[in-house]
Amino acid sequence: MIVLETKGLTKHYRVYQKQEGLWASLRGLMRREYRTIEAVRGIDLQVERGEFVAFLGPNGAGKTTTLKLLSGIITPTAGTARVLGHIPWKRENAYRRRFALVMGQKHQLWWDLPAADSFRLHQQIYGIERRQFEQTRDELTTILGVRHLLDRPVRELSLGERMKLELVAALLHRPEVLFLDEPTIGLDVVAQYSIQQFLKQYQQKYHTTILLTSHYMKDVAALCRRVIVIVAGQVVYDGSLSGIMHRFSRDKIVTVVLSDGRPAGELARFGEVVSTEWPRVKIRVPRPQVTEAIAGILHSHAVQDLSVEDPPLEEVIVEVFSHAELSPRQSSTGAGVAKGRENSP
Amino acid sequence: MKKTSRVAYNLWRRVQSWLTIFELSVQERLVYRGEFFLGALMRFLPIVTQILLWAAIFEAVGGVTQARIVGYSYRQMVAYYLLTMISRAFSSMPSLASGIARDIRDGNVKKFLVQPVDLLGFLLLHRVAHKVVYYVMALGPFFVIFYLCRGFFEGWPDGSVISAYILSLLLAFLLGFYLEATIGLVGFWFLEVSSLVFVFMLLNFFFSGHMFPLDMLPEPFRSLVALLPFQYLAYYPSAIFLGKVPAETVWLGVGVQGLWTLAAFVTARVVLYLGVRRYSGFGG
């Protein structure tokens, strides 16, 4: 069952272009220059119930804007979207009771009060039945190990503890669709890991449809089968995480542990030597030449150990991002930025 | 039957969430009770200087017992001043507008777009809670002051006047709330509303009767000021209590105040609607 569908979803912002210097500022009072930012440029998506989807992309690619469109905070310039049968930007309460948005940088819990109080308010504004409320609250706080923190004012908690409670608050009404915008931003590895594990468990149990943006590849690798790469407001890849490798990574990394004293420099003829920590040498070899290269290395060197791997995910992603930004499809409209000039309204 | 019980249930749920918002706001306020209490106390200090100031003025124009300034005796003037303090305890909304503008600027307003909660309703309950906490804390000091100053009053007005007075105070609260909320909501268009707040405070200061009774003003200013909503924030309730409003027009005046309040309510709603539309169109 498709729970989320967009067609040609587009969002342009018009922002006031402030000029440098006093004179320009004064002139700006009379005549303003605007710049149109094409944050999202025609995104088509279909998400099935129970999918866990990650949005990847460099800063400013349009990931958060897409989540804002889907949660109804902003209205699109063009295109359509339906989530659970609702048009998000109509902001009907019927829709608002069925999804949740968690932004890693914004908090919704009352700062000076214990989280238990905020939870109680959520119970009422979402009309959650008491027994269900208590059960969900206890279950989620137990899994996340924050049950003992419920009665402490939120301001006294650490960022990680707070984020966990924010997540619980967002899940109390058992949303069918959950949007997570950088949920682990600024957290230490331990907190990141426990939130990852929690999301995984939760999603498996309740089959909630989750869309996540994150800069941490570990989040994505641990959680999402499906990855959507957005660059300059457009989808450049939609598929599995491992598929990114096949599609975008043209190289393999061959690691050789040498057992003779022959200089590693000679290995350069098989590919680019990435690192040398004697006797371990890493060579980047184009995919089609891997077999040939291995044969050559084994022939010319005494090898103790040899392995072939994909390059690190982060590296491939960076490559995907930069390629997409340079590809002719993107640059035809001026790298996502069009300039316009108008008089102030 | 089923439909009515469903409506009743939904309403009951709604009332429950209002009560919880109210309760949490009270608790939140009590977290900073020390600072709050000190602030409340400090508000009473200017009373002494005001009383002394008016005493000096009346002394200069012919003595505190006989002199009259545009129909006001010294006693009436001090009584008026004390009553405007009560009016303003209802109608003033410290940091409401700037708080709304800040929430818009920092993006905290998103919460109200995503969750099934109404922004203005939430803020109203929040403000009612703050006021209630304030009244409870200030009750003692208010009582002491009015007891000490009882000589300035000429006894209690009759029941009808008292009820008009109380209604007028409640309307003053709502009017003040929706006027300031509207100014805060202008933050959807401008990032900074502090100068607008300042202009509002100035107008309020001069035209609400905060400093002196408005019926002291010469024509045509008196009539002009009567056309503005500001007098209902301080002058009008006090004038009712002091019997300055003719008995037959008291309720008419309260009715006009009600209309102003309604107008402010509608304006705030419209500005919120347009503001959210703009916000969601622009960037959020």
XYZ file of C-alpha atoms in Angstrom:
629
model
C 0.000 0.000 0.000
C 1.367 3.372 -0.997
C 1.202 5.817 1.891
C 3.165 8.645 0.409
C 3.241 9.869 -3.140
C 4.549 13.041 -4.729
C 4.507 14.189 -8.322
C 6.661 17.011 -9.576
C 6.960 18.441 -6.083
C 8.633 21.813 -6.432
C 9.488 24.573 -4.013
C 11.048 27.893 -4.914
C 11.936 30.476 -2.329
C 12.358 34.096 -3.093
C 14.855 35.619 -0.750
C 15.915 39.200 -0.361
C 19.432 39.588 -1.538
C 21.215 41.861 0.861
C 24.049 43.750 -0.701
C 27.234 44.520 1.098
C 27.938 47.977 2.360
C 25.937 50.898 3.660
C 25.135 52.501 0.322
C 23.824 49.251 -1.071
C 21.745 48.755 2.071
C 20.192 52.183 1.629
C 19.471 51.460 -1.985
C 17.958 48.202 -0.851
C 15.321 50.172 1.033
C 13.994 51.534 -2.235
C 14.672 48.759 -4.592
C 15.147 45.241 -3.466
C 16.894 42.528 -5.284
C 15.523 39.092 -4.918
C 17.036 35.796 -5.652
C 14.986 32.715 -6.344
C 16.244 29.581 -4.732
C 14.955 26.420 -6.288
C 15.123 24.284 -3.193
C 13.145 21.357 -4.545
C 12.817 20.817 -8.287
C 10.245 18.277 -9.271
C 10.518 15.356 -6.919
C 8.557 12.205 -7.707
C 8.327 9.706 -4.917
C 6.353 6.665 -3.948
C 6.752 5.173 -0.537
C 5.067 1.994 0.580
C 3.744 1.399 4.040
C 6.453 0.237 6.406
C 9.390 1.475 4.363
C 12.350 3.084 6.075
C 13.740 5.626 3.642
C 16.787 7.822 3.990
C 17.310 11.106 2.219
C 20.954 11.744 1.516
C 22.406 14.848 0.029
C 24.792 17.707 0.719
C 23.707 20.680 2.801
C 21.102 22.735 1.018
C 20.150 19.921 -1.334
C 16.489 20.163 -0.415
C 16.139 17.269 2.035
C 14.688 19.279 4.873
C 12.532 21.302 2.490
C 11.045 18.051 1.239
C 10.245 16.952 4.779
C 8.709 20.354 5.478
C 6.515 19.999 2.414
C 5.423 16.523 3.430
C 4.603 17.607 6.967
C 2.629 20.597 5.741
C 4.811 23.345 7.198
C 5.251 24.823 3.763
C 3.193 24.835 0.595
C 4.817 23.857 -2.694
C 5.291 26.138 -5.671
C 4.123 23.350 -7.945
C 3.404 19.661 -7.865
C 1.303 17.430 -5.682
C 1.753 15.264 -2.647
C -0.483 12.891 -0.792
C 0.413 11.369 2.511
C -2.042 8.870 3.997
C -4.561 10.257 1.561
C -4.170 13.821 2.810
C -2.705 16.872 1.156
C -0.163 17.870 3.827
C -0.298 21.650 3.447
C -4.023 21.688 4.073
C -2.983 20.996 7.655
C -6.128 19.128 8.581
C -6.202 17.884 12.138
C -7.151 14.471 10.779
C -3.744 14.378 9.077
C -1.848 15.984 11.926
C -2.974 13.232 14.283
C -1.513 10.576 11.977
C 2.074 11.689 11.502
C 4.917 13.165 13.495
C 7.918 15.285 12.695
C 11.049 15.279 14.809
C 13.681 17.858 14.085
C 17.012 17.319 15.759
C 17.454 21.056 16.183
C 14.000 21.949 17.510
C 12.433 20.816 20.708
C 8.807 20.454 21.543
C 9.045 19.398 25.182
C 8.440 22.098 27.783
C 11.874 23.248 28.794
C 11.261 23.935 32.480
C 8.965 21.023 33.195
C 9.466 17.272 33.430
C 8.852 15.360 30.206
C 6.012 13.484 31.922
C 3.995 16.713 31.844
C 4.611 17.332 28.153
C 3.619 13.728 27.485
C 0.349 14.207 29.339
C -0.424 17.231 27.178
C 0.348 15.213 24.060
C -2.027 12.548 25.263
C -4.780 15.112 25.305
C -4.099 17.093 22.173
C -3.788 13.889 20.184
C -6.731 12.306 21.969
C -4.833 9.176 22.986
C -6.764 6.728 25.069
C -5.339 6.486 28.539
C -4.405 2.857 28.610
C -2.754 3.029 25.225
C -0.927 6.182 26.267
C 0.501 4.634 29.406
C 1.473 1.462 27.628
C 3.241 3.298 24.790
C 4.975 5.675 27.143
C 6.246 2.902 29.402
C 7.302 0.708 26.537
C 9.222 3.394 24.661
C 10.887 4.941 27.687
C 11.974 1.503 28.837
C 13.523 0.577 25.495
C 15.355 3.882 25.365
C 16.371 3.655 29.008
C 14.951 7.035 29.942
C 12.096 5.955 32.173
C 13.819 7.275 35.276
C 14.178 10.711 33.675
C 10.476 11.354 33.225
C 10.185 13.424 36.368
C 13.240 15.604 35.881
C 12.890 19.035 34.280
C 13.913 18.749 30.647
C 16.474 21.541 30.943
C 18.512 19.411 33.363
C 18.923 16.575 30.873
C 21.745 15.940 28.433
C 21.200 16.444 24.727
C 21.024 12.706 24.137
C 18.501 12.124 26.908
C 16.416 14.995 25.651
C 16.435 13.694 22.105
C 15.260 10.304 23.297
C 12.387 11.890 25.166
C 11.562 14.023 22.122
C 11.299 10.823 20.123
C 9.009 9.261 22.696
C 6.812 12.383 22.656
C 6.539 12.190 18.891
C 5.610 8.510 18.963
C 3.015 8.585 21.735
C 0.138 8.869 19.297
C 1.554 6.018 17.219
C 2.004 8.005 14.039
C 1.652 6.015 10.843
C 4.250 8.176 9.162
C 7.291 9.570 10.917
C 9.576 12.259 9.527
C 12.976 12.520 11.167
C 15.166 15.476 10.301
C 18.682 14.861 11.560
C 17.534 13.075 14.722
C 21.070 12.288 15.863
C 22.687 15.620 15.126
C 25.216 16.628 17.747
C 24.890 13.403 19.733
C 27.771 11.297 20.942
C 28.378 7.852 19.448
C 26.691 6.026 22.297
C 23.503 8.059 22.102
C 23.533 7.848 18.323
C 23.821 4.115 18.476
C 21.047 3.661 20.983
C 18.695 5.856 18.980
C 19.538 3.871 15.858
C 18.836 0.607 17.606
C 15.622 1.972 18.984
C 14.383 3.182 15.617
C 15.207 -0.159 14.087
C 13.341 -2.099 16.756
C 10.417 0.263 16.757
C 10.046 0.183 13.012
C 10.195 -3.582 12.897
C 7.517 -3.870 15.507
C 5.059 -1.222 14.345
C 5.815 -1.049 10.604
C 5.742 2.688 10.730
C 6.705 4.404 7.514
C 9.792 6.455 8.299
C 11.568 9.080 6.242
C 14.880 10.183 7.649
C 17.499 12.734 6.769
C 20.877 12.346 8.341
C 24.459 13.234 7.752
C 25.682 10.172 9.564
C 26.190 7.362 7.117
C 26.096 4.964 10.029
C 22.496 5.921 10.722
C 21.605 5.298 7.153
C 23.557 2.084 6.764
C 22.084 0.681 9.967
C 18.499 1.606 9.269
C 17.470 2.150 5.728
C 17.118 -0.331 2.935
C 16.144 2.411 0.570
C 18.178 5.512 -0.025
C 17.169 8.554 -1.995
C 19.996 10.842 -2.980
C 18.902 14.427 -3.519
C 21.279 16.907 -5.048
C 20.326 20.462 -5.976
C 16.653 19.745 -5.413
C 16.415 16.678 -7.598
C 16.482 12.963 -7.015
C 19.648 11.562 -8.543
C 19.415 8.103 -7.080
C 16.654 6.006 -5.575
C 17.448 2.483 -4.543
C 19.367 0.368 -2.096
C 22.439 1.584 -0.303
C 24.590 -1.135 -1.847
C 23.224 -0.148 -5.234
C 24.899 3.213 -4.817
C 28.191 1.369 -4.822
C 27.475 -0.497 -7.994
C 26.177 2.512 -9.720
C 28.536 5.229 -8.644
C 31.706 3.624 -7.479
C 33.853 2.802 -10.456
C 36.700 1.491 -8.338
C 37.517 -1.215 -5.845
C 40.078 -1.034 -3.117
C 42.617 -3.848 -3.207
C 44.540 -4.316 0.024
C 47.749 -6.283 -0.177
C 49.940 -7.461 2.682
C 53.401 -8.045 1.259
C 55.898 -10.532 2.585
C 58.963 -9.627 0.559
C 61.081 -6.508 0.626
C 60.204 -5.238 -2.841
C 59.267 -1.561 -2.884
C 55.560 -0.846 -2.783
C 56.047 1.817 -5.389
C 56.032 -0.819 -8.053
C 52.430 -1.540 -7.252
C 51.463 1.820 -8.732
C 51.248 0.319 -12.170
C 48.146 -1.680 -11.105
C 46.289 1.315 -9.801
C 46.481 4.371 -7.580
C 48.246 3.656 -4.295
C 45.972 5.095 -1.648
C 47.994 4.302 1.437
C 51.124 2.473 2.431
C 51.571 1.160 5.936
C 54.262 -1.329 5.348
C 53.714 -4.200 4.716
C 50.058 -3.234 4.052
C 49.353 -1.360 0.822
C 46.000 -0.124 -0.462
C 45.470 0.348 -4.175
C 42.476 1.805 -5.909
C 41.731 -0.215 -9.033
C 39.049 0.441 -11.656
C 36.388 -2.297 -11.423
C 36.924 -3.914 -14.846
C 40.629 -4.293 -14.205
C 40.439 -5.854 -10.769
C 41.010 -9.472 -11.828
C 43.872 -8.524 -14.059
C 45.464 -6.416 -11.349
C 45.236 -9.171 -8.757
C 46.828 -11.641 -11.104
C 49.591 -9.158 -11.831
C 50.257 -8.422 -8.160
C 50.374 -12.109 -7.226
C 52.720 -12.721 -10.079
C 55.187 -9.977 -9.298
C 55.112 -9.883 -5.481
C 55.220 -12.287 -2.606
C 51.819 -11.734 -1.040
C 50.825 -12.797 2.452
C 47.245 -11.625 2.273
C 44.992 -9.912 -0.244
C 41.476 -8.538 -0.069
C 39.139 -6.644 -2.378
C 36.582 -4.210 -0.945
C 34.305 -1.400 -1.916
C 35.654 2.026 -1.090
C 34.258 3.580 2.115
C 30.626 4.634 1.775
C 31.331 8.234 2.703
C 33.818 8.505 -0.107
C 31.359 7.192 -2.673
C 28.657 9.513 -1.419
C 30.933 12.503 -1.753
C 31.635 11.412 -5.274
C 27.937 11.009 -6.028
C 27.232 14.454 -4.686
C 29.954 16.167 -6.607
C 29.197 14.325 -9.821
C 25.538 15.156 -9.626
C 26.315 18.792 -9.078
C 28.491 18.913 -12.141
C 26.342 16.843 -14.461
C 24.852 18.782 -17.398
C 21.281 18.011 -16.310
C 21.811 20.041 -13.168
C 23.749 22.912 -14.582
C 21.338 23.664 -17.429
C 19.263 25.859 -15.122
C 22.188 27.476 -13.420
C 23.076 25.102 -10.606
C 19.721 25.455 -8.942
C 19.954 29.184 -8.526
C 18.191 31.563 -10.809
C 18.569 35.258 -10.453
C 15.732 37.678 -10.710
C 15.262 41.321 -10.037
C 12.113 43.001 -8.876
C 10.952 46.081 -7.141
C 10.011 45.634 -3.538
C 6.345 44.843 -3.137
C -27.840 10.250 20.063
C -24.580 8.667 19.090
C -23.544 11.805 17.254
C -24.280 14.099 20.185
C -22.364 11.894 22.588
C -19.442 11.916 20.192
C -19.538 15.701 19.971
C -19.739 15.900 23.741
C -16.799 13.535 24.077
C -14.682 15.550 21.664
C -15.561 18.739 23.470
C -14.677 17.161 26.788
C -11.318 16.083 25.404
C -10.722 19.575 24.148
C -11.568 21.105 27.521
C -9.206 18.621 29.153
C -6.334 19.688 26.946
C -7.111 23.342 27.698
C -6.985 22.566 31.395
C -3.655 20.794 30.959
C -2.154 23.681 29.001
C -3.357 25.962 31.784
C -1.954 23.724 34.493
C 1.437 23.329 32.807
C 1.671 27.084 32.264
C 1.016 27.673 35.961
C 3.699 25.159 36.875
C 6.107 26.720 34.415
C 5.471 30.119 35.961
C 6.071 28.797 39.441
C 9.513 27.543 38.447
C 10.639 31.148 38.461
C 8.472 32.263 41.343
C 11.297 34.065 43.148
C 12.099 36.359 40.293
C 8.442 36.697 39.491
C 7.517 37.669 43.032
C 10.238 40.280 43.171
C 9.024 41.723 39.875
C 5.468 41.833 41.164
C 6.561 43.622 44.317
C 8.559 46.187 42.394
C 5.439 47.111 40.517
C 4.031 48.553 43.716
C 6.876 50.926 44.394
C 5.828 53.636 41.926
C 2.551 53.972 43.830
C 4.215 55.910 46.605
C 5.909 58.299 44.218
C 2.693 58.803 42.257
C 0.708 59.623 45.369
C 3.384 62.077 46.489
C 3.523 63.623 43.032
C -0.214 64.248 42.885
C -0.114 65.592 46.449
C 2.533 68.104 45.378
C 0.578 69.107 42.269
C -2.658 69.637 44.185
C -0.792 71.500 46.913
C 0.551 73.854 44.261
C -2.867 74.667 42.819
C -4.641 75.333 46.094
C -4.225 72.556 48.644
C -5.042 68.857 48.729
C -8.407 69.370 50.386
C -10.003 72.044 48.215
C -8.238 72.091 44.864
C -9.792 70.425 41.841
C -8.107 69.721 38.556
C -10.588 69.437 35.694
C -13.226 68.053 38.036
C -10.920 65.733 39.968
C -10.145 66.201 43.626
C -6.882 64.926 45.097
C -8.659 61.916 46.594
C -10.372 61.036 43.332
C -7.121 61.379 41.468
C -5.295 58.937 43.722
C -8.306 56.584 43.694
C -8.252 56.753 39.883
C -4.559 56.006 39.812
C -4.939 52.987 42.084
C -7.776 51.646 39.961
C -5.824 51.948 36.717
C -3.228 49.766 38.386
C -5.866 47.062 38.600
C -7.015 47.646 35.018
C -3.466 47.320 33.815
C -2.927 44.184 35.849
C -5.566 42.756 33.511
C -4.757 44.418 30.199
C -0.966 44.598 30.106
C 0.756 41.683 28.363
C 4.465 41.758 29.169
C 6.553 40.233 26.381
C 3.603 38.688 24.552
C 4.243 40.365 21.199
C 8.005 40.017 21.361
C 7.658 36.384 22.420
C 5.453 35.556 19.441
C 7.828 37.343 17.069
C 10.765 35.449 18.541
C 8.993 32.115 18.130
C 8.343 32.939 14.506
C 11.943 33.996 13.915
C 13.421 30.950 15.654
C 11.049 28.573 13.944
C 9.389 27.352 17.139
C 6.086 28.265 15.569
C 6.422 25.181 13.351
C 5.191 23.117 16.245
C 1.776 24.708 15.861
C 1.685 23.912 12.161
C 2.525 20.275 12.694
C 0.570 19.471 15.837
C -3.184 19.716 16.253
C -2.941 22.740 18.555
C -4.165 26.253 17.863
C -1.480 28.900 18.373
C -3.716 31.703 19.631
C -5.731 29.416 21.864
C -2.556 28.056 23.357
C -1.116 31.519 23.969
C -4.358 32.721 25.531
C -4.432 29.857 28.021
C -0.764 30.384 28.721
C -1.406 34.051 29.428
C -4.453 33.377 31.594
C -2.296 31.052 33.672
C 0.402 33.689 34.062
C -2.166 36.261 35.096
C -3.762 33.950 37.621
C -0.382 33.235 39.195
C 0.284 36.949 39.271
C -3.034 37.766 40.945
C -2.520 35.128 43.570
C 0.936 36.464 44.368
C -0.063 40.094 44.204
C -3.271 39.637 46.168
C -1.583 40.263 49.523
C 0.257 43.423 48.463
C -2.837 44.716 46.625
C -4.936 44.142 49.690
C -2.497 45.978 51.944
C -2.303 48.939 49.581
C -6.018 49.293 49.096
C -6.544 48.929 52.826
C -4.012 51.647 53.569
C -5.463 53.840 50.833
C -9.113 53.175 51.648
C -9.499 56.837 52.630
C -9.177 57.850 48.979
C -12.346 55.974 48.022
C -15.891 56.982 48.671
C -17.284 53.587 49.548
C -18.318 50.689 47.299
C -20.412 51.289 44.188
C -23.659 49.334 43.815
C -23.891 45.789 42.486
C -24.745 46.700 38.909
C -21.708 48.969 38.660
C -19.509 46.313 40.229
C -20.647 43.710 37.730
C -20.095 46.113 34.815
C -16.663 46.846 36.281
C -15.692 43.182 36.509
C -16.928 42.473 32.996
C -15.002 45.496 31.743
C -11.822 44.201 33.407
C -12.202 40.799 31.785
C -12.773 42.413 28.407
C -9.719 44.605 29.023
C -7.703 41.418 29.435
C -8.973 39.935 26.181
C -8.625 43.210 24.298
C -5.050 43.664 25.507
C -4.264 40.074 24.620
C -5.559 40.175 21.065
C -4.083 43.608 20.321
C -0.613 42.563 21.427
C -0.897 39.148 19.854
C -1.710 40.823 16.536
C 1.433 42.914 16.817
C 3.500 39.823 17.560
C 1.991 38.027 14.562
C 3.218 40.829 12.310
C 6.517 38.991 12.870
C 5.414 36.731 10.024
C 6.204 39.669 7.729
C 8.996 41.452 9.590
C 11.715 39.705 11.494
C 11.750 42.333 14.186
C 8.669 43.859 15.773
C 10.259 45.703 18.691
C 9.748 49.139 17.168
C 6.123 48.295 16.505
C 5.775 47.167 20.103
C 7.303 50.443 21.165
C 4.793 52.445 19.133
C 1.974 50.406 20.634
C 3.319 51.011 24.137
C 3.506 54.744 23.470
C -0.053 54.886 22.192
C -1.147 52.776 25.087
C 0.691 55.013 27.526
C -0.989 58.178 26.286
C -4.415 57.030 25.178
C -5.304 54.330 27.681
C -5.550 56.762 30.592
C -2.646 55.090 32.273
C -1.121 58.389 33.396
C -4.161 60.607 33.961
C -7.928 60.337 33.591
C -8.856 60.777 29.941
C -11.839 62.982 30.726
C -9.287 65.610 31.699
C -8.394 66.022 28.050
C -9.809 69.080 26.280
C -11.964 68.680 23.202
C -11.467 67.626 20.487
C -8.832 65.288 21.947
C -11.242 63.736 24.397
C -13.609 62.716 21.592
C -10.773 61.495 19.415
C -9.364 59.321 22.171
C -12.848 57.936 22.782
C -12.801 56.635 19.229
C -9.756 54.478 19.922
C -9.699 51.121 21.685
C -6.935 52.110 24.098
C -9.164 53.733 26.698
C -10.707 50.351 27.427
C -7.343 49.051 28.590
C -7.119 51.294 31.663
C -9.403 54.305 31.778
C -12.792 52.820 31.150
C -12.959 50.159 33.887
C -11.626 52.645 36.441
C -14.121 55.287 35.334
C -16.957 52.801 35.797
C -15.841 52.035 39.321
C -15.489 55.707 40.230
C -18.950 56.488 38.892
C -17.527 58.772 36.202
C -19.596 56.992 33.577
C -23.301 57.938 33.750
C -25.302 54.951 34.993
C -27.439 54.768 31.841
C -24.447 54.493 29.486
C -22.304 52.102 31.534
C -23.565 48.975 29.789
C -23.514 50.645 26.415
C -19.833 51.433 26.969
C -19.121 47.863 28.025
C -20.907 46.781 24.850
C -18.627 48.983 22.746
C -15.666 47.549 24.606
C -16.988 44.106 23.743
C -17.140 45.071 20.076
C -13.556 46.326 20.157
C -12.528 43.055 21.754
C -14.352 41.123 19.068
C -12.692 43.248 16.393
C -9.253 42.628 17.932
C -10.024 38.903 18.113
C -11.047 38.771 14.464
C -8.000 40.821 13.430
C -5.643 38.523 15.295
C -7.266 35.488 13.667
C -7.034 36.989 10.188
C -3.415 38.063 10.697
C -2.575 34.582 11.966
C -4.254 33.009 8.950
C -2.462 35.272 6.485
C 0.795 34.994 8.391
C 0.784 31.211 8.339
C -0.058 31.312 4.647
C 2.877 33.589 4.014
C 5.184 31.599 6.274
C 4.359 28.349 4.566
C 4.682 30.008 1.181
C 8.043 31.486 1.977
C 10.167 29.096 3.788
C 9.180 28.062 7.245
